[in-house]
Amino acid sequence: MRHAREDALNELEPLIIRLRRLPGLRERKRGTFYRGGSGFLHFHEDPAGLFADLKVNGEWIRMPVDTKAQRDALVRDARNSLT
């Protein structure tokens, strides 16, 4: 599984825009978000689809982000992890 390339990030742009609005996150490079000095969220691509790695309670979890429902779940979980 590789980090998401430009084409994949273009597909995820509406999701990335939503994530940029979350308080406390900083996007160091496109699609790679940090909370403070630590990695918080980034994207991968694979023949099986697009995925996000999200840090929840200090542990990375991998979430699919191919559908609107999956993307909504990522935003919800990211918001909850920031509180």
Short mmCIF file of C-alpha atoms in Angstrom, two decimals:
data_model
loop_
_atom_site.label_atom_id
_atom_site.label_comp_id
_atom_site.label_asym_id
_atom_site.label_seq_id
_atom_site.Cartn_x
_atom_site.Cartn_y
_atom_site.Cartn_z
CA MET A 1 0.00 0.00 0.00
CA ARG A 2 1.47 3.32 -1.03
CA HIS A 3 0.85 6.87 0.09
CA ALA A 4 -1.79 8.55 -2.04
CA ARG A 5 -0.48 10.17 -5.20
CA GLU A 6 -1.72 13.35 -6.82
CA ASP A 7 -4.56 11.69 -8.78
CA ALA A 8 -5.90 10.03 -5.64
CA LEU A 9 -5.62 13.27 -3.68
CA ASN A 10 -7.52 15.05 -6.45
CA GLU A 11 -10.33 12.52 -6.01
CA LEU A 12 -10.26 13.12 -2.25
CA GLU A 13 -10.13 16.93 -2.48
CA PRO A 14 -13.72 17.51 -1.22
CA LEU A 15 -12.88 15.37 1.82
CA ILE A 16 -9.55 17.14 2.34
CA ILE A 17 -11.35 20.50 2.29
CA ARG A 18 -13.64 19.28 5.08
CA LEU A 19 -10.67 18.07 7.12
CA ARG A 20 -8.90 21.42 6.75
CA ARG A 21 -11.81 23.02 8.62
CA LEU A 22 -11.28 20.92 11.74
CA PRO A 23 -9.71 22.95 14.56
CA GLY A 24 -6.28 21.93 15.77
CA LEU A 25 -5.04 20.33 12.55
CA ARG A 26 -2.22 21.53 10.36
CA GLU A 27 -1.74 20.25 6.82
CA ARG A 28 2.03 19.99 6.32
CA LYS A 29 1.67 18.74 2.79
CA ARG A 30 -1.44 18.06 0.78
CA GLY A 31 -3.50 15.36 2.48
CA THR A 32 -1.09 14.91 5.41
CA PHE A 33 -2.39 16.36 8.66
CA TYR A 34 -0.62 16.90 11.97
CA ARG A 35 -1.91 17.66 15.43
CA GLY A 36 0.77 19.56 17.25
CA GLY A 37 4.03 17.95 16.23
CA SER A 38 2.61 14.47 15.63
CA GLY A 39 1.11 12.88 12.57
CA PHE A 40 -2.66 12.60 12.79
CA LEU A 41 -4.07 11.62 9.39
CA HIS A 42 -2.83 10.71 5.91
CA PHE A 43 -4.05 8.79 2.89
CA HIS A 44 -3.05 5.62 1.05
CA GLU A 45 -4.04 4.10 -2.25
CA ASP A 46 -4.18 0.44 -3.10
CA PRO A 47 -5.83 -1.69 -5.80
CA ALA A 48 -8.49 -2.36 -3.14
CA GLY A 49 -9.31 1.36 -2.90
CA LEU A 50 -8.47 4.53 -1.02
CA PHE A 51 -7.76 4.51 2.70
CA ALA A 52 -7.03 6.96 5.50
CA ASP A 53 -4.78 6.28 8.45
CA LEU A 54 -6.17 8.15 11.45
CA LYS A 55 -4.56 8.31 14.88
CA VAL A 56 -7.11 7.47 17.57
CA ASN A 57 -6.01 7.28 21.21
CA GLY A 58 -2.38 7.08 20.11
CA GLU A 59 -2.96 4.18 17.70
CA TRP A 60 -3.23 4.28 13.91
CA ILE A 61 -6.43 2.89 12.45
CA ARG A 62 -6.96 2.37 8.74
CA MET A 63 -10.33 3.40 7.33
CA PRO A 64 -11.65 3.00 3.78
CA VAL A 65 -12.66 6.30 2.16
CA ASP A 66 -14.19 5.25 -1.17
CA THR A 67 -17.82 6.16 -0.46
CA LYS A 68 -19.55 9.25 0.90
CA ALA A 69 -20.59 7.31 4.01
CA GLN A 70 -16.99 6.22 4.63
CA ARG A 71 -15.74 9.78 4.17
CA ASP A 72 -18.40 11.11 6.53
CA ALA A 73 -17.30 8.50 9.10
CA LEU A 74 -13.68 9.63 8.76
CA VAL A 75 -14.58 13.28 9.39
CA ARG A 76 -16.71 12.27 12.38
CA ASP A 77 -13.98 10.08 13.86
CA ALA A 78 -11.29 12.71 13.23
CA ARG A 79 -13.43 15.35 14.95
CA ASN A 80 -14.04 13.04 17.91
CA SER A 81 -10.32 12.25 18.19
CA LEU A 82 -9.53 15.96 18.41
CA THR A 83 -11.78 16.51 21.45
#
